Coordinates of C-alpha atoms in Angstrom, one line a residue:
W150 CA 0.0 0.0 0.0
M151 CA 2.7 2.5 1.0
F152 CA 4.6 1.7 -2.2
L153 CA 1.6 2.4 -4.4
E154 CA 0.8 5.6 -2.4
K155 CA 4.3 6.9 -3.0
L156 CA 3.9 6.1 -6.8
S157 CA 0.6 7.9 -6.7
E158 CA 2.2 11.0 -5.1
Y159 CA 4.9 10.9 -7.8
N160 CA 2.2 11.0 -10.5
F161 CA 3.6 7.8 -11.8
L162 CA 1.1 7.2 -14.6
L163 CA 1.4 10.8 -15.7
K164 CA 5.2 10.4 -15.9
I165 CA 4.7 7.4 -18.2
V166 CA 2.3 9.3 -20.4
S167 CA 4.8 12.2 -20.7
V168 CA 7.3 9.7 -22.2
I169 CA 4.6 8.4 -24.6
V170 CA 3.6 11.8 -26.0
N171 CA 7.0 13.5 -25.7
P172 CA 10.0 11.1 -25.4
E173 CA 12.5 13.7 -26.5
M174 CA 11.8 15.7 -23.4
N175 CA 11.9 12.8 -21.0
C176 CA 14.4 10.3 -22.4
N177 CA 17.8 10.2 -23.9
T178 CA 17.1 10.0 -27.6
T179 CA 20.6 10.8 -28.8
S180 CA 21.6 7.2 -29.0
P181 CA 21.3 5.7 -32.5
A182 CA 20.4 2.3 -31.0
V183 CA 17.1 3.5 -29.4
K184 CA 14.9 6.0 -31.2
A185 CA 12.2 8.3 -29.8
D186 CA 9.3 6.2 -31.2
Q187 CA 10.7 3.1 -29.5
H188 CA 10.7 4.9 -26.1
S189 CA 7.1 5.9 -26.8
S190 CA 6.1 2.4 -27.8
V191 CA 7.6 0.8 -24.8
A192 CA 6.1 3.3 -22.4
S193 CA 2.7 2.8 -24.1
Q194 CA 3.0 -1.0 -23.5
L195 CA 4.0 -0.4 -19.9
F196 CA 1.1 1.9 -19.3
Q197 CA -1.4 -0.6 -20.6
E198 CA 0.0 -3.6 -18.8
L199 CA 0.2 -1.6 -15.6
V200 CA -3.4 -0.6 -15.8
E201 CA -4.5 -4.1 -16.7
K202 CA -2.7 -5.5 -13.6
L203 CA -3.8 -2.7 -11.3
S204 CA -7.4 -3.0 -12.3
L205 CA -7.3 -6.6 -10.9
E206 CA -5.6 -5.9 -7.7
E207 CA -7.4 -4.8 -4.5
S208 CA -4.9 -2.0 -3.8
G209 CA -4.6 -1.1 -7.4
E210 CA -7.3 1.7 -7.1
I211 CA -4.7 3.8 -5.2
L212 CA -2.6 4.3 -8.4
L213 CA -5.6 4.4 -10.7
Q214 CA -7.3 7.2 -8.9
C215 CA -5.4 9.8 -10.9
L216 CA -7.4 8.8 -14.0
G217 CA -10.6 9.9 -12.2
Q218 CA -9.3 12.7 -10.1
N219 CA -8.1 15.0 -12.9
S220 CA -8.0 15.0 -16.6
A221 CA -4.2 15.5 -17.1
V222 CA -3.5 11.9 -18.3
L223 CA -6.5 11.7 -20.7
D224 CA -6.0 15.2 -21.9
A225 CA -2.4 14.5 -22.9
L226 CA -3.4 11.3 -24.6
V227 CA -6.3 12.9 -26.5
D228 CA -4.1 15.9 -27.5
A229 CA -1.6 13.6 -29.1
A230 CA -4.2 11.4 -30.6
V231 CA -5.9 14.3 -32.5
G232 CA -2.7 16.0 -33.4
K233 CA -3.0 19.1 -31.2
S234 CA 0.3 20.9 -30.7
T235 CA -0.4 22.3 -27.2
L236 CA -1.5 20.5 -24.1
Q237 CA -4.3 22.8 -22.9
N238 CA -6.0 21.3 -19.8
L239 CA -3.1 20.2 -17.6
R240 CA -3.1 20.9 -13.9
S241 CA -0.8 23.7 -13.1
G242 CA 1.4 21.5 -10.9
E243 CA 1.8 18.9 -13.5
K244 CA 2.3 21.0 -16.6
G245 CA 6.0 20.8 -16.4
D246 CA 6.0 17.1 -17.0
L247 CA 4.3 17.5 -20.3
A248 CA 5.4 20.9 -21.5
G249 CA 7.7 21.1 -24.6
S250 CA 5.5 18.9 -26.8
E251 CA 5.2 21.7 -29.2
S252 CA 5.6 19.8 -32.5
R253 CA 2.7 18.0 -33.9
P254 CA 2.9 14.2 -33.0
E255 CA 3.8 11.9 -35.8
E256 CA 1.5 9.0 -36.7
P257 CA 3.3 6.3 -34.6
F258 CA 2.9 8.5 -31.5
R259 CA -0.7 9.4 -32.4
R260 CA -1.6 5.7 -32.9
S261 CA -0.1 4.7 -29.6
C262 CA -2.1 7.5 -27.7
T263 CA -5.3 6.7 -29.5
R264 CA -5.0 3.0 -28.7
L265 CA -4.6 3.9 -25.0
V266 CA -7.7 6.0 -24.9
C267 CA -9.6 3.2 -26.5
F268 CA -8.1 0.8 -24.0
L269 CA -9.2 2.9 -21.0
L270 CA -12.7 3.3 -22.3
R271 CA -13.0 -0.5 -22.8
R272 CA -11.3 -1.5 -19.6
A273 CA -13.5 0.8 -17.4
A274 CA -16.7 -0.3 -19.0
E275 CA -17.6 -3.3 -16.8
S276 CA -17.7 -3.6 -13.0
E277 CA -16.2 -7.1 -13.1
I278 CA -13.4 -8.7 -15.2
M279 CA -13.3 -12.4 -16.1
C280 CA -10.0 -14.1 -15.2
F281 CA -8.9 -17.7 -15.5
V282 CA -7.4 -19.5 -12.5
A283 CA -4.8 -22.1 -13.3
H284 CA -4.6 -25.3 -11.3
N285 CA -1.5 -27.4 -10.4
N286 CA -3.2 -30.7 -10.7
G287 CA -3.5 -30.4 -14.5
T288 CA -7.2 -29.6 -14.7
P289 CA -8.3 -27.0 -17.1
P290 CA -8.3 -23.4 -15.9
T291 CA -11.5 -22.2 -14.4
A292 CA -13.1 -18.8 -15.1
T293 CA -13.8 -16.4 -12.2
F294 CA -14.9 -12.8 -12.0
V295 CA -13.0 -10.2 -10.0
Q296 CA -13.9 -6.6 -9.2
N297 CA -12.7 -4.1 -11.7
R298 CA -10.7 -1.4 -9.7
L299 CA -10.8 0.9 -12.8
Y300 CA -14.7 0.8 -12.9
P301 CA -15.2 3.5 -10.2
M302 CA -13.3 5.9 -12.4
R303 CA -15.4 5.1 -15.4
E304 CA -17.8 8.0 -15.2
M305 CA -15.0 10.5 -14.9
I306 CA -13.0 8.9 -17.7
V307 CA -16.0 9.1 -20.0
T308 CA -16.6 12.7 -19.0
Y309 CA -13.0 13.7 -19.7
V310 CA -13.1 12.2 -23.2
R311 CA -16.6 13.6 -23.9
N312 CA -15.3 17.0 -23.1
R313 CA -12.8 16.5 -26.0
L314 CA -15.5 15.4 -28.5
E315 CA -15.2 18.5 -30.5
D316 CA -11.5 17.8 -30.9
I317 CA -12.0 14.2 -31.8
T318 CA -14.6 15.0 -34.5
G319 CA -12.6 17.9 -35.7
A320 CA -9.6 15.6 -36.3
L321 CA -11.8 13.3 -38.4
I322 CA -13.5 16.1 -40.4
T323 CA -10.1 17.6 -41.3
Y324 CA -8.3 14.3 -41.7
D325 CA -8.5 14.1 -45.5
A326 CA -7.4 17.7 -46.0
K327 CA -4.4 17.4 -43.6
H328 CA -3.2 14.0 -44.9
A329 CA -3.9 14.5 -48.6
P330 CA -0.6 14.3 -50.6
S331 CA 0.6 17.6 -51.9
T332 CA 1.1 16.0 -55.4
A333 CA -0.8 13.4 -57.3
I334 CA 0.3 9.9 -56.6
E335 CA -0.6 6.5 -58.1
K336 CA -3.6 4.8 -56.6
V337 CA -3.0 2.2 -53.8
K338 CA -3.7 -1.2 -55.3
Y339 CA -4.8 -4.3 -53.4
S340 CA -5.6 -7.8 -54.6
S341 CA -9.0 -7.0 -56.0
Y342 CA -9.5 -3.3 -55.8
E343 CA -7.7 0.1 -55.5
V344 CA -8.2 3.3 -53.6
N345 CA -7.0 6.9 -54.2
H346 CA -6.0 7.3 -50.6
P347 CA -5.7 4.6 -47.9
F348 CA -8.2 4.9 -45.0
T349 CA -5.2 4.4 -42.6
S350 CA -5.1 2.7 -39.2
L351 CA -4.9 6.1 -37.4
R352 CA -8.2 7.3 -38.8
A353 CA -9.8 3.9 -37.9
L354 CA -8.5 4.2 -34.3
I355 CA -9.9 7.8 -34.0
V356 CA -13.2 6.5 -35.3
E357 CA -13.1 3.6 -32.7
M358 CA -12.4 6.1 -29.9
M359 CA -15.5 8.1 -30.9
V360 CA -17.6 4.9 -31.2
L361 CA -16.5 3.7 -27.7
L362 CA -17.4 7.1 -26.3
I363 CA -20.9 6.9 -27.9
E364 CA -21.3 3.3 -26.6
S365 CA -20.3 4.5 -23.1
D366 CA -22.6 7.6 -22.9
E367 CA -26.0 7.7 -24.7
T368 CA -26.0 11.5 -24.7
V369 CA -22.9 11.8 -27.0
A370 CA -24.5 10.7 -30.3
A371 CA -26.8 13.7 -30.2
L372 CA -23.7 16.0 -30.1
L373 CA -22.4 14.8 -33.5
S374 CA -23.0 17.4 -36.2
A375 CA -24.8 16.7 -39.5
E376 CA -21.4 17.3 -41.2
M377 CA -19.8 14.5 -39.1
W378 CA -22.7 12.0 -40.0
K379 CA -22.4 12.8 -43.7
L380 CA -18.7 12.2 -43.5
L381 CA -19.1 8.9 -41.8
V382 CA -21.7 7.8 -44.4
S383 CA -19.4 9.0 -47.3
W384 CA -16.6 6.9 -45.9
A385 CA -18.7 3.8 -46.0
I386 CA -19.4 4.4 -49.7
K387 CA -15.9 5.6 -50.5
Y388 CA -14.2 2.6 -48.9
P389 CA -16.6 -0.3 -49.7
H390 CA -13.9 -3.0 -49.1
N391 CA -12.8 -1.6 -45.7
N392 CA -14.3 -4.2 -43.3
I393 CA -12.7 -2.6 -40.2
Y394 CA -14.4 0.7 -40.8
H395 CA -17.7 -0.9 -41.8
A396 CA -17.7 -2.8 -38.5
L397 CA -17.1 0.4 -36.6
F398 CA -19.8 2.1 -38.5
Y399 CA -22.2 -0.7 -37.7
R400 CA -21.4 -0.4 -34.0
L401 CA -22.1 3.3 -34.2
I402 CA -25.5 2.8 -35.8
F403 CA -26.4 0.0 -33.5
A404 CA -25.5 2.1 -30.5
V405 CA -27.7 4.9 -31.6
L406 CA -30.7 2.6 -32.3
R407 CA -30.3 0.7 -29.0
Q408 CA -30.1 4.0 -27.0
G409 CA -33.3 5.3 -28.7
Q410 CA -31.9 8.8 -29.2
E411 CA -34.3 10.5 -31.6
D412 CA -32.1 13.5 -32.6
P413 CA -29.2 11.4 -34.1
Q414 CA -31.7 9.0 -35.7
R415 CA -33.4 12.0 -37.4
V416 CA -30.0 13.2 -38.7

């Protein structure tokens, strides 16, 4: 308990996130053997594995409380995910850890941060987590449910991400314009079709982040603009072979219908 309390006082999770979003400021990136994106990738894996283990431990809530007590961690991740150059909503006492991330994050960093936001929304969704207990006598593992220590922070995690909905949708609306090549290039050819511009894994992850948010809070779908809905529909037509996006779009439509929200259904 004391060890976790000290880590919590040190803002340990925030320190890890600062490495993810801005490794140049927090790590030695001068070595040719280890690049900045590798520091960020390892820190991202550490963050996810740590949250996974802490959410299963009785004392894990001590270190996870920072995800619900303030928005610094999620704001930093969402800022990097949507490509914002400044970190706007940090607590004054914590800003120094994340300051200096002035350049726009490159795609590997943005993907890592978007995946973590999606992970947190998924992990906090249920009050219990199914685990498998191994036995020494050779019998098959048995399933058991344990209390999810991240679940008490679910409402605040969803609130923090919902507060950034405008940035998330804005990143999607401007995605094509910002990522369109400056000069004409050959179409990308696949086995049985071709596209002018790839959908990209980053765009799919940002869409998934929005879908998870809508699934978590039934009031969010009504906040999507008509422009956003038109764009989502146009992508389903423009990328008819993209099964990943079509699955996300189906989840979005299903969530709206299940929640019974009239305004988004009318749009």
